[in-house]
């Protein structure tokens, strides 16, 4: 039993925390829901400040939190709403850089500890890159503790002036996908999904993520040229939305590539279950949700050897250098013709996924940090 739960059990005032979430990626939103459920179960009082759409998608209230709608902007009204929400908090925990900036503004002049979890890295060029560095420095220095979801994020926080930066235990958020009761049902669902995507009688490759430059989709399209000569040519399906959509679509049509952009989907787990190979071509990732889902779903993964990916997947994926389209194409082609290697990757993926922190371990680490900072237990 944690210090916090025993504290609550003895009839003393429970610890009051505010979890601040900005726009929230799927990974950070699912993490906050899981963390909230664990904290509430251990007697902690939790208020989640997040946009209304995040509450609708993740149901923080359903796991016992009080949800306070706070838009993701840093305008004075949002900061003021956050300041009121944090007024009687013992500790504030912000998830993501922009949420952390708002929380630090709201806590200005107050002696309330701030914990910040850096789930991912932001991207900017030119003058915006300078502003981003300033924002990272401000957040790193305002936090009592920074929890980074990968070792390089911990290093980044330290480089930006964090006085205490640690590697976060982050559990895999289970996908919102009802498991078919029978194996036959699962196989039928898989065939149905493949048919809907147009991948009958041909291999299906799956990639998921926002259509932004750092995701590496331009390189993936370069690699797709190598598959045009294969018979049958595999179909690459990319799920996600973003500013690069029009550019990518023009290339797909103009170059006759076997690629489909299917937009933002809420059935990613089903799409992945239907795939032969998952592909992650990013220039940087922390704890990639796609990588975690692929290993859990026993889908062979080809990914770039960047950021937190190597420590996340271990030897359970084929890793290639970022930006190397021929290497990416070769790795995928090899897997398409090597069922034994695919089987080995599936088993390695199951073993690697079993080594990731559990939800209990994640909550326990966060509670130990809260205990340190509030000093009331």
mmCIF file of C-alpha atoms in Angstrom:
data_model
loop_
_atom_site.group_PDB
_atom_site.id
_atom_site.type_symbol
_atom_site.label_atom_id
_atom_site.label_comp_id
_atom_site.label_asym_id
_atom_site.label_seq_id
_atom_site.Cartn_x
_atom_site.Cartn_y
_atom_site.Cartn_z
ATOM 1 C CA UNK A 1 0.000 0.000 0.000
ATOM 2 C CA UNK A 2 1.355 3.429 -0.861
ATOM 3 C CA UNK A 3 1.907 6.233 1.640
ATOM 4 C CA UNK A 4 -0.914 8.179 -0.010
ATOM 5 C CA UNK A 5 -3.529 5.464 0.270
ATOM 6 C CA UNK A 6 -2.623 4.723 3.920
ATOM 7 C CA UNK A 7 -2.836 8.463 4.612
ATOM 8 C CA UNK A 8 -6.359 8.588 3.169
ATOM 9 C CA UNK A 9 -7.300 5.346 4.928
ATOM 10 C CA UNK A 10 -6.577 6.857 8.349
ATOM 11 C CA UNK A 11 -9.217 9.496 7.797
ATOM 12 C CA UNK A 12 -6.847 12.355 7.096
ATOM 13 C CA UNK A 13 -7.461 14.798 4.259
ATOM 14 C CA UNK A 14 -6.668 13.031 0.982
ATOM 15 C CA UNK A 15 -3.973 14.439 -1.274
ATOM 16 C CA UNK A 16 -5.472 16.882 -3.789
ATOM 17 C CA UNK A 17 -3.880 16.864 -7.235
ATOM 18 C CA UNK A 18 -4.616 18.687 -10.464
ATOM 19 C CA UNK A 19 -3.655 16.956 -13.721
ATOM 20 C CA UNK A 20 -3.254 19.469 -16.571
ATOM 21 C CA UNK A 21 -3.562 18.221 -20.134
ATOM 22 C CA UNK A 22 -3.208 20.400 -23.235
ATOM 23 C CA UNK A 23 -4.280 19.260 -26.690
ATOM 24 C CA UNK A 24 -2.961 15.881 -25.645
ATOM 25 C CA UNK A 25 -1.676 13.215 -27.990
ATOM 26 C CA UNK A 26 -3.385 9.833 -27.856
ATOM 27 C CA UNK A 27 -0.501 8.536 -25.748
ATOM 28 C CA UNK A 28 -0.522 11.315 -23.147
ATOM 29 C CA UNK A 29 -4.333 11.391 -22.902
ATOM 30 C CA UNK A 30 -4.530 7.628 -22.366
ATOM 31 C CA UNK A 31 -1.694 7.898 -19.812
ATOM 32 C CA UNK A 32 -3.563 10.594 -17.857
ATOM 33 C CA UNK A 33 -6.730 8.462 -17.816
ATOM 34 C CA UNK A 34 -4.815 5.405 -16.585
ATOM 35 C CA UNK A 35 -2.897 7.452 -14.016
ATOM 36 C CA UNK A 36 -6.098 9.137 -12.803
ATOM 37 C CA UNK A 37 -7.844 5.788 -12.328
ATOM 38 C CA UNK A 38 -4.885 4.502 -10.293
ATOM 39 C CA UNK A 39 -4.628 7.644 -8.158
ATOM 40 C CA UNK A 40 -8.365 7.717 -7.388
ATOM 41 C CA UNK A 41 -8.279 4.022 -6.455
ATOM 42 C CA UNK A 42 -5.541 4.862 -3.936
ATOM 43 C CA UNK A 43 -7.516 7.640 -2.266
ATOM 44 C CA UNK A 44 -6.101 10.658 -4.115
ATOM 45 C CA UNK A 45 -8.479 13.427 -5.102
ATOM 46 C CA UNK A 46 -7.952 14.255 -8.794
ATOM 47 C CA UNK A 47 -9.112 17.200 -10.903
ATOM 48 C CA UNK A 48 -8.318 16.919 -14.617
ATOM 49 C CA UNK A 49 -8.064 20.251 -16.448
ATOM 50 C CA UNK A 50 -8.387 19.420 -20.131
ATOM 51 C CA UNK A 51 -10.290 20.519 -23.230
ATOM 52 C CA UNK A 52 -13.859 19.183 -23.421
ATOM 53 C CA UNK A 53 -13.020 17.032 -26.453
ATOM 54 C CA UNK A 54 -10.381 15.192 -24.401
ATOM 55 C CA UNK A 55 -12.968 14.426 -21.719
ATOM 56 C CA UNK A 56 -15.408 13.139 -24.362
ATOM 57 C CA UNK A 57 -12.739 10.895 -25.890
ATOM 58 C CA UNK A 58 -11.124 9.590 -22.681
ATOM 59 C CA UNK A 59 -13.766 9.904 -19.940
ATOM 60 C CA UNK A 60 -11.645 11.123 -17.008
ATOM 61 C CA UNK A 61 -14.872 11.589 -15.051
ATOM 62 C CA UNK A 62 -15.721 7.923 -15.590
ATOM 63 C CA UNK A 63 -12.712 6.870 -13.502
ATOM 64 C CA UNK A 64 -13.518 9.182 -10.598
ATOM 65 C CA UNK A 65 -11.876 12.489 -11.497
ATOM 66 C CA UNK A 66 -13.525 15.878 -11.463
ATOM 67 C CA UNK A 67 -13.156 17.248 -15.013
ATOM 68 C CA UNK A 68 -12.759 20.977 -15.464
ATOM 69 C CA UNK A 69 -12.922 22.125 -19.101
ATOM 70 C CA UNK A 70 -9.914 24.346 -19.836
ATOM 71 C CA UNK A 71 -9.109 25.142 -23.486
ATOM 72 C CA UNK A 72 -5.591 24.471 -24.727
ATOM 73 C CA UNK A 73 -4.778 28.133 -25.405
ATOM 74 C CA UNK A 74 -2.527 30.146 -23.083
ATOM 75 C CA UNK A 75 -4.772 33.214 -23.114
ATOM 76 C CA UNK A 76 -5.407 35.013 -19.793
ATOM 77 C CA UNK A 77 -8.897 33.481 -19.397
ATOM 78 C CA UNK A 78 -7.515 29.914 -19.658
ATOM 79 C CA UNK A 79 -4.686 30.655 -17.242
ATOM 80 C CA UNK A 80 -7.156 32.299 -14.827
ATOM 81 C CA UNK A 81 -9.442 29.223 -14.946
ATOM 82 C CA UNK A 82 -6.423 27.037 -14.246
ATOM 83 C CA UNK A 83 -5.341 29.307 -11.380
ATOM 84 C CA UNK A 84 -8.742 28.846 -9.719
ATOM 85 C CA UNK A 85 -8.607 25.059 -10.268
ATOM 86 C CA UNK A 86 -5.151 24.871 -8.658
ATOM 87 C CA UNK A 87 -5.996 27.135 -5.699
ATOM 88 C CA UNK A 88 -6.465 24.333 -3.152
ATOM 89 C CA UNK A 89 -4.211 21.721 -4.793
ATOM 90 C CA UNK A 90 -1.391 20.068 -2.861
ATOM 91 C CA UNK A 91 0.401 19.337 -6.133
ATOM 92 C CA UNK A 92 -0.056 20.041 -9.857
ATOM 93 C CA UNK A 93 1.042 17.581 -12.559
ATOM 94 C CA UNK A 94 1.183 18.898 -16.141
ATOM 95 C CA UNK A 95 1.479 16.655 -19.191
ATOM 96 C CA UNK A 96 3.256 18.125 -22.202
ATOM 97 C CA UNK A 97 5.132 21.346 -22.780
ATOM 98 C CA UNK A 98 2.233 23.728 -23.425
ATOM 99 C CA UNK A 99 0.167 22.366 -20.540
ATOM 100 C CA UNK A 100 3.238 22.831 -18.336
ATOM 101 C CA UNK A 101 3.655 26.455 -19.427
ATOM 102 C CA UNK A 102 0.018 27.201 -18.540
ATOM 103 C CA UNK A 103 0.381 25.420 -15.204
ATOM 104 C CA UNK A 104 3.565 27.372 -14.356
ATOM 105 C CA UNK A 105 1.780 30.657 -15.170
ATOM 106 C CA UNK A 106 -1.219 29.627 -13.049
ATOM 107 C CA UNK A 107 1.041 28.720 -10.108
ATOM 108 C CA UNK A 108 3.067 31.935 -10.288
ATOM 109 C CA UNK A 109 3.675 33.237 -6.760
ATOM 110 C CA UNK A 110 2.347 30.054 -5.104
ATOM 111 C CA UNK A 111 4.356 27.418 -3.281
ATOM 112 C CA UNK A 112 2.621 24.455 -4.908
ATOM 113 C CA UNK A 113 4.922 21.749 -6.344
ATOM 114 C CA UNK A 114 4.758 21.249 -10.116
ATOM 115 C CA UNK A 115 5.516 17.894 -11.732
ATOM 116 C CA UNK A 116 5.889 17.896 -15.519
ATOM 117 C CA UNK A 117 5.807 14.819 -17.741
ATOM 118 C CA UNK A 118 7.429 15.325 -21.151
ATOM 119 C CA UNK A 119 5.706 12.779 -23.367
ATOM 120 C CA UNK A 120 7.203 13.891 -26.655
ATOM 121 C CA UNK A 121 9.294 16.550 -28.349
ATOM 122 C CA UNK A 122 7.946 19.599 -30.155
ATOM 123 C CA UNK A 123 9.224 20.609 -33.582
ATOM 124 C CA UNK A 124 10.008 24.090 -34.895
ATOM 125 C CA UNK A 125 12.345 25.807 -37.329
ATOM 126 C CA UNK A 126 13.970 29.253 -37.533
ATOM 127 C CA UNK A 127 12.676 31.847 -35.085
ATOM 128 C CA UNK A 128 10.083 29.418 -33.747
ATOM 129 C CA UNK A 129 12.889 27.004 -32.791
ATOM 130 C CA UNK A 130 14.388 29.743 -30.594
ATOM 131 C CA UNK A 131 10.979 30.334 -28.953
ATOM 132 C CA UNK A 132 10.598 26.598 -28.396
ATOM 133 C CA UNK A 133 13.978 26.418 -26.618
ATOM 134 C CA UNK A 134 12.911 29.330 -24.389
ATOM 135 C CA UNK A 135 9.623 27.565 -23.611
ATOM 136 C CA UNK A 136 11.458 24.316 -22.792
ATOM 137 C CA UNK A 137 13.851 26.205 -20.498
ATOM 138 C CA UNK A 138 11.024 27.992 -18.715
ATOM 139 C CA UNK A 139 9.109 24.749 -18.146
ATOM 140 C CA UNK A 140 12.177 22.724 -17.131
ATOM 141 C CA UNK A 141 13.168 25.307 -14.526
ATOM 142 C CA UNK A 142 9.637 25.817 -13.183
ATOM 143 C CA UNK A 143 9.159 22.110 -12.464
ATOM 144 C CA UNK A 144 10.039 20.521 -9.138
ATOM 145 C CA UNK A 145 10.490 17.247 -11.032
ATOM 146 C CA UNK A 146 10.484 16.542 -14.787
ATOM 147 C CA UNK A 147 9.552 12.994 -15.826
ATOM 148 C CA UNK A 148 10.734 12.164 -19.364
ATOM 149 C CA UNK A 149 9.193 9.230 -21.222
ATOM 150 C CA UNK A 150 12.528 8.343 -22.876
ATOM 151 C CA UNK A 151 16.176 8.735 -21.832
ATOM 152 C CA UNK A 152 16.867 11.407 -24.438
ATOM 153 C CA UNK A 153 13.930 13.494 -23.149
ATOM 154 C CA UNK A 154 15.413 13.254 -19.641
ATOM 155 C CA UNK A 155 18.759 14.442 -21.062
ATOM 156 C CA UNK A 156 16.979 17.265 -22.910
ATOM 157 C CA UNK A 157 15.225 18.406 -19.721
ATOM 158 C CA UNK A 158 18.549 18.445 -17.861
ATOM 159 C CA UNK A 159 20.171 20.424 -20.679
ATOM 160 C CA UNK A 160 17.336 22.968 -20.407
ATOM 161 C CA UNK A 161 17.977 23.493 -16.698
ATOM 162 C CA UNK A 162 15.722 20.992 -14.915
ATOM 163 C CA UNK A 163 16.906 20.594 -11.310
ATOM 164 C CA UNK A 164 15.488 17.055 -11.101
ATOM 165 C CA UNK A 165 14.792 14.988 -14.238
ATOM 166 C CA UNK A 166 13.977 11.280 -14.181
ATOM 167 C CA UNK A 167 12.916 8.548 -16.568
ATOM 168 C CA UNK A 168 9.153 8.081 -16.296
ATOM 169 C CA UNK A 169 7.527 4.695 -15.907
ATOM 170 C CA UNK A 170 4.756 4.782 -18.538
ATOM 171 C CA UNK A 171 2.463 1.810 -18.993
ATOM 172 C CA UNK A 172 1.062 0.808 -22.360
ATOM 173 C CA UNK A 173 -2.494 2.169 -22.653
ATOM 174 C CA UNK A 174 -4.619 -0.804 -23.732
ATOM 175 C CA UNK A 175 -6.261 -0.154 -27.124
ATOM 176 C CA UNK A 176 -10.004 0.490 -27.138
ATOM 177 C CA UNK A 177 -10.821 -2.675 -29.024
ATOM 178 C CA UNK A 178 -13.193 -5.400 -27.882
ATOM 179 C CA UNK A 179 -11.451 -8.738 -28.238
ATOM 180 C CA UNK A 180 -13.394 -11.227 -30.392
ATOM 181 C CA UNK A 181 -14.527 -14.176 -28.302
ATOM 182 C CA UNK A 182 -13.385 -16.757 -30.832
ATOM 183 C CA UNK A 183 -10.258 -17.000 -32.949
ATOM 184 C CA UNK A 184 -12.492 -17.543 -35.988
ATOM 185 C CA UNK A 185 -14.200 -14.210 -35.269
ATOM 186 C CA UNK A 186 -10.801 -12.504 -35.090
ATOM 187 C CA UNK A 187 -9.775 -13.976 -38.439
ATOM 188 C CA UNK A 188 -13.089 -12.955 -40.030
ATOM 189 C CA UNK A 189 -12.692 -9.402 -38.699
ATOM 190 C CA UNK A 190 -9.140 -9.329 -40.090
ATOM 191 C CA UNK A 191 -10.294 -10.397 -43.582
ATOM 192 C CA UNK A 192 -13.157 -7.889 -43.486
ATOM 193 C CA UNK A 193 -10.795 -5.016 -42.619
ATOM 194 C CA UNK A 194 -8.328 -6.051 -45.338
ATOM 195 C CA UNK A 195 -11.134 -6.198 -47.897
ATOM 196 C CA UNK A 196 -12.373 -2.720 -46.911
ATOM 197 C CA UNK A 197 -8.848 -1.340 -47.339
ATOM 198 C CA UNK A 198 -8.345 -3.055 -50.715
ATOM 199 C CA UNK A 199 -5.668 -5.478 -49.513
ATOM 200 C CA UNK A 200 -7.111 -8.808 -50.629
ATOM 201 C CA UNK A 201 -4.442 -11.132 -52.033
ATOM 202 C CA UNK A 202 -1.613 -8.705 -51.321
ATOM 203 C CA UNK A 203 0.480 -7.781 -48.263
ATOM 204 C CA UNK A 204 -0.783 -4.933 -46.070
ATOM 205 C CA UNK A 205 1.644 -2.432 -44.514
ATOM 206 C CA UNK A 206 0.367 -0.074 -41.834
ATOM 207 C CA UNK A 207 1.639 3.270 -40.545
ATOM 208 C CA UNK A 208 -0.099 5.611 -38.093
ATOM 209 C CA UNK A 209 0.598 9.205 -37.080
ATOM 210 C CA UNK A 210 -0.045 12.851 -37.839
ATOM 211 C CA UNK A 211 0.879 13.842 -41.390
ATOM 212 C CA UNK A 212 3.761 16.118 -40.432
ATOM 213 C CA UNK A 213 7.287 16.394 -41.779
ATOM 214 C CA UNK A 214 9.035 14.813 -38.788
ATOM 215 C CA UNK A 215 6.978 11.625 -39.230
ATOM 216 C CA UNK A 216 9.093 10.660 -42.247
ATOM 217 C CA UNK A 217 6.279 9.858 -44.681
ATOM 218 C CA UNK A 218 8.134 11.461 -47.613
ATOM 219 C CA UNK A 219 10.905 8.906 -47.043
ATOM 220 C CA UNK A 220 8.310 6.142 -46.780
ATOM 221 C CA UNK A 221 6.864 7.166 -50.164
ATOM 222 C CA UNK A 222 10.403 7.081 -51.624
ATOM 223 C CA UNK A 223 10.699 3.522 -50.281
ATOM 224 C CA UNK A 224 7.331 2.581 -51.800
ATOM 225 C CA UNK A 225 8.840 2.965 -55.296
ATOM 226 C CA UNK A 226 10.847 -0.205 -54.649
ATOM 227 C CA UNK A 227 7.665 -2.231 -54.154
ATOM 228 C CA UNK A 228 6.154 -1.323 -57.514
ATOM 229 C CA UNK A 229 8.077 -4.209 -59.075
ATOM 230 C CA UNK A 230 6.855 -6.759 -56.550
ATOM 231 C CA UNK A 231 4.047 -9.141 -57.480
ATOM 232 C CA UNK A 232 1.726 -8.615 -55.773
ATOM 233 C CA UNK A 233 2.744 -5.102 -54.741
ATOM 234 C CA UNK A 234 2.033 -4.518 -51.030
ATOM 235 C CA UNK A 235 -0.500 -1.861 -50.089
ATOM 236 C CA UNK A 236 0.703 0.773 -47.631
ATOM 237 C CA UNK A 237 -2.074 2.356 -45.549
ATOM 238 C CA UNK A 238 -1.316 5.520 -43.551
ATOM 239 C CA UNK A 239 -3.832 6.542 -40.864
ATOM 240 C CA UNK A 240 -3.657 10.131 -39.637
ATOM 241 C CA UNK A 241 -4.333 13.738 -40.578
ATOM 242 C CA UNK A 242 -2.106 16.771 -40.832
ATOM 243 C CA UNK A 243 -0.610 19.581 -42.906
ATOM 244 C CA UNK A 244 1.274 17.264 -45.289
ATOM 245 C CA UNK A 245 -1.837 15.484 -46.532
ATOM 246 C CA UNK A 246 -2.188 17.362 -49.859
ATOM 247 C CA UNK A 247 1.541 17.044 -50.632
ATOM 248 C CA UNK A 248 1.574 13.321 -49.916
ATOM 249 C CA UNK A 249 -1.637 12.710 -51.883
ATOM 250 C CA UNK A 250 -0.198 14.530 -54.913
ATOM 251 C CA UNK A 251 2.888 12.340 -54.795
ATOM 252 C CA UNK A 252 0.872 9.135 -54.411
ATOM 253 C CA UNK A 253 -1.267 9.974 -57.458
ATOM 254 C CA UNK A 254 1.518 11.517 -59.547
ATOM 255 C CA UNK A 255 3.959 8.644 -58.963
ATOM 256 C CA UNK A 256 1.372 5.846 -59.038
ATOM 257 C CA UNK A 257 2.350 4.553 -55.607
ATOM 258 C CA UNK A 258 0.512 1.668 -53.865
ATOM 259 C CA UNK A 259 -0.361 3.870 -50.892
ATOM 260 C CA UNK A 260 -3.668 4.943 -49.320
ATOM 261 C CA UNK A 261 -4.195 7.831 -46.899
ATOM 262 C CA UNK A 262 -7.237 6.910 -44.801
ATOM 263 C CA UNK A 263 -7.339 9.958 -42.496
ATOM 264 C CA UNK A 264 -7.817 9.966 -38.753
ATOM 265 C CA UNK A 265 -9.288 6.652 -37.571
ATOM 266 C CA UNK A 266 -10.684 5.453 -34.254
ATOM 267 C CA UNK A 267 -10.187 1.797 -35.220
ATOM 268 C CA UNK A 268 -6.379 1.792 -35.371
ATOM 269 C CA UNK A 269 -6.195 -1.420 -33.295
ATOM 270 C CA UNK A 270 -8.367 -3.191 -35.892
ATOM 271 C CA UNK A 271 -6.298 -1.813 -38.787
ATOM 272 C CA UNK A 272 -3.108 -2.951 -37.105
ATOM 273 C CA UNK A 273 -4.521 -6.397 -36.358
ATOM 274 C CA UNK A 274 -5.191 -6.773 -40.094
ATOM 275 C CA UNK A 275 -1.662 -5.705 -41.135
ATOM 276 C CA UNK A 276 1.282 -7.907 -42.095
ATOM 277 C CA UNK A 277 3.897 -5.312 -41.108
ATOM 278 C CA UNK A 278 3.791 -2.025 -39.157
ATOM 279 C CA UNK A 279 6.098 0.792 -40.294
ATOM 280 C CA UNK A 280 7.370 3.704 -38.195
ATOM 281 C CA UNK A 281 9.575 6.027 -40.343
ATOM 282 C CA UNK A 282 9.810 9.035 -37.962
ATOM 283 C CA UNK A 283 12.806 11.319 -37.451
ATOM 284 C CA UNK A 284 12.212 11.070 -33.686
ATOM 285 C CA UNK A 285 9.858 9.280 -31.286
ATOM 286 C CA UNK A 286 9.667 8.815 -27.534
ATOM 287 C CA UNK A 287 7.397 5.940 -26.446
ATOM 288 C CA UNK A 288 5.703 5.494 -29.808
ATOM 289 C CA UNK A 289 2.113 4.333 -29.441
ATOM 290 C CA UNK A 290 2.285 2.570 -32.820
ATOM 291 C CA UNK A 291 5.397 0.628 -31.762
ATOM 292 C CA UNK A 292 3.719 -0.434 -28.510
ATOM 293 C CA UNK A 293 0.492 -1.466 -30.232
ATOM 294 C CA UNK A 294 2.372 -3.391 -32.935
ATOM 295 C CA UNK A 295 4.382 -5.429 -30.426
ATOM 296 C CA UNK A 296 1.275 -6.106 -28.338
ATOM 297 C CA UNK A 297 -0.665 -7.163 -31.447
ATOM 298 C CA UNK A 298 2.223 -9.421 -32.603
ATOM 299 C CA UNK A 299 2.664 -7.460 -35.831
ATOM 300 C CA UNK A 300 6.288 -7.313 -37.098
ATOM 301 C CA UNK A 301 7.622 -3.752 -36.878
ATOM 302 C CA UNK A 302 10.097 -1.872 -39.076
ATOM 303 C CA UNK A 303 11.116 1.395 -37.390
ATOM 304 C CA UNK A 304 13.781 4.084 -37.477
ATOM 305 C CA UNK A 305 16.685 3.827 -35.037
ATOM 306 C CA UNK A 306 15.971 7.183 -33.346
ATOM 307 C CA UNK A 307 14.990 8.746 -30.011
ATOM 308 C CA UNK A 308 13.378 6.373 -27.545
ATOM 309 C CA UNK A 309 12.589 3.636 -30.080
ATOM 310 C CA UNK A 310 15.632 1.385 -29.453
ATOM 311 C CA UNK A 311 15.113 1.307 -25.666
ATOM 312 C CA UNK A 312 11.366 0.747 -26.148
ATOM 313 C CA UNK A 313 11.502 -2.156 -28.638
ATOM 314 C CA UNK A 314 14.854 -3.789 -27.835
ATOM 315 C CA UNK A 315 15.532 -6.540 -30.377
ATOM 316 C CA UNK A 316 11.838 -6.949 -31.198
ATOM 317 C CA UNK A 317 11.858 -4.832 -34.389
ATOM 318 C CA UNK A 318 13.881 -4.227 -37.536
ATOM 319 C CA UNK A 319 15.595 -0.850 -37.033
ATOM 320 C CA UNK A 320 16.882 1.269 -39.926
ATOM 321 C CA UNK A 321 18.582 4.704 -40.084
ATOM 322 C CA UNK A 322 16.204 7.670 -40.410
ATOM 323 C CA UNK A 323 15.970 9.113 -43.923
ATOM 324 C CA UNK A 324 17.403 6.011 -45.643
ATOM 325 C CA UNK A 325 14.635 5.019 -48.087
ATOM 326 C CA UNK A 326 16.572 2.083 -49.650
ATOM 327 C CA UNK A 327 17.280 0.597 -46.192
ATOM 328 C CA UNK A 328 13.613 1.012 -45.235
ATOM 329 C CA UNK A 329 12.456 -0.632 -48.476
ATOM 330 C CA UNK A 330 14.928 -3.523 -48.081
ATOM 331 C CA UNK A 331 13.912 -4.216 -44.471
ATOM 332 C CA UNK A 332 10.236 -4.413 -45.454
ATOM 333 C CA UNK A 333 10.916 -6.569 -48.531
ATOM 334 C CA UNK A 334 13.010 -8.973 -46.432
ATOM 335 C CA UNK A 335 10.194 -9.453 -43.931
ATOM 336 C CA UNK A 336 7.656 -10.005 -46.714
ATOM 337 C CA UNK A 337 9.682 -13.001 -47.917
ATOM 338 C CA UNK A 338 10.887 -14.361 -44.559
ATOM 339 C CA UNK A 339 8.074 -15.902 -42.478
ATOM 340 C CA UNK A 340 10.567 -17.332 -39.959
ATOM 341 C CA UNK A 341 11.983 -13.871 -39.195
ATOM 342 C CA UNK A 342 8.424 -12.523 -38.844
ATOM 343 C CA UNK A 343 7.570 -15.310 -36.385
ATOM 344 C CA UNK A 344 10.738 -14.557 -34.379
ATOM 345 C CA UNK A 345 9.836 -10.848 -34.242
ATOM 346 C CA UNK A 346 6.300 -11.670 -33.057
ATOM 347 C CA UNK A 347 7.638 -13.743 -30.158
ATOM 348 C CA UNK A 348 10.316 -11.163 -29.324
ATOM 349 C CA UNK A 349 7.611 -8.468 -29.373
ATOM 350 C CA UNK A 350 5.444 -10.356 -26.890
ATOM 351 C CA UNK A 351 8.438 -10.787 -24.556
ATOM 352 C CA UNK A 352 9.478 -7.131 -24.889
ATOM 353 C CA UNK A 353 5.928 -5.873 -24.229
ATOM 354 C CA UNK A 354 5.828 -7.973 -21.048
ATOM 355 C CA UNK A 355 8.894 -6.058 -19.800
ATOM 356 C CA UNK A 356 7.217 -2.636 -20.015
ATOM 357 C CA UNK A 357 5.960 -1.005 -16.790
ATOM 358 C CA UNK A 358 2.514 -2.070 -15.602
ATOM 359 C CA UNK A 359 -0.190 0.468 -14.778
ATOM 360 C CA UNK A 360 0.449 -0.264 -11.083
ATOM 361 C CA UNK A 361 4.187 0.425 -11.466
ATOM 362 C CA UNK A 362 3.439 3.700 -13.273
ATOM 363 C CA UNK A 363 1.079 4.886 -10.538
ATOM 364 C CA UNK A 364 3.511 3.774 -7.806
ATOM 365 C CA UNK A 365 6.357 5.821 -9.319
ATOM 366 C CA UNK A 366 4.188 8.941 -9.611
ATOM 367 C CA UNK A 367 2.925 8.520 -6.034
ATOM 368 C CA UNK A 368 6.494 8.246 -4.737
ATOM 369 C CA UNK A 369 7.323 11.542 -6.479
ATOM 370 C CA UNK A 370 4.189 13.157 -5.018
ATOM 371 C CA UNK A 371 5.169 11.886 -1.546
ATOM 372 C CA UNK A 372 8.649 13.403 -1.873
ATOM 373 C CA UNK A 373 7.323 16.792 -2.914
ATOM 374 C CA UNK A 374 4.408 17.213 -0.531
ATOM 375 C CA UNK A 375 6.256 15.837 2.489
ATOM 376 C CA UNK A 376 3.042 15.134 4.382
ATOM 377 C CA UNK A 377 3.268 11.371 4.708
#
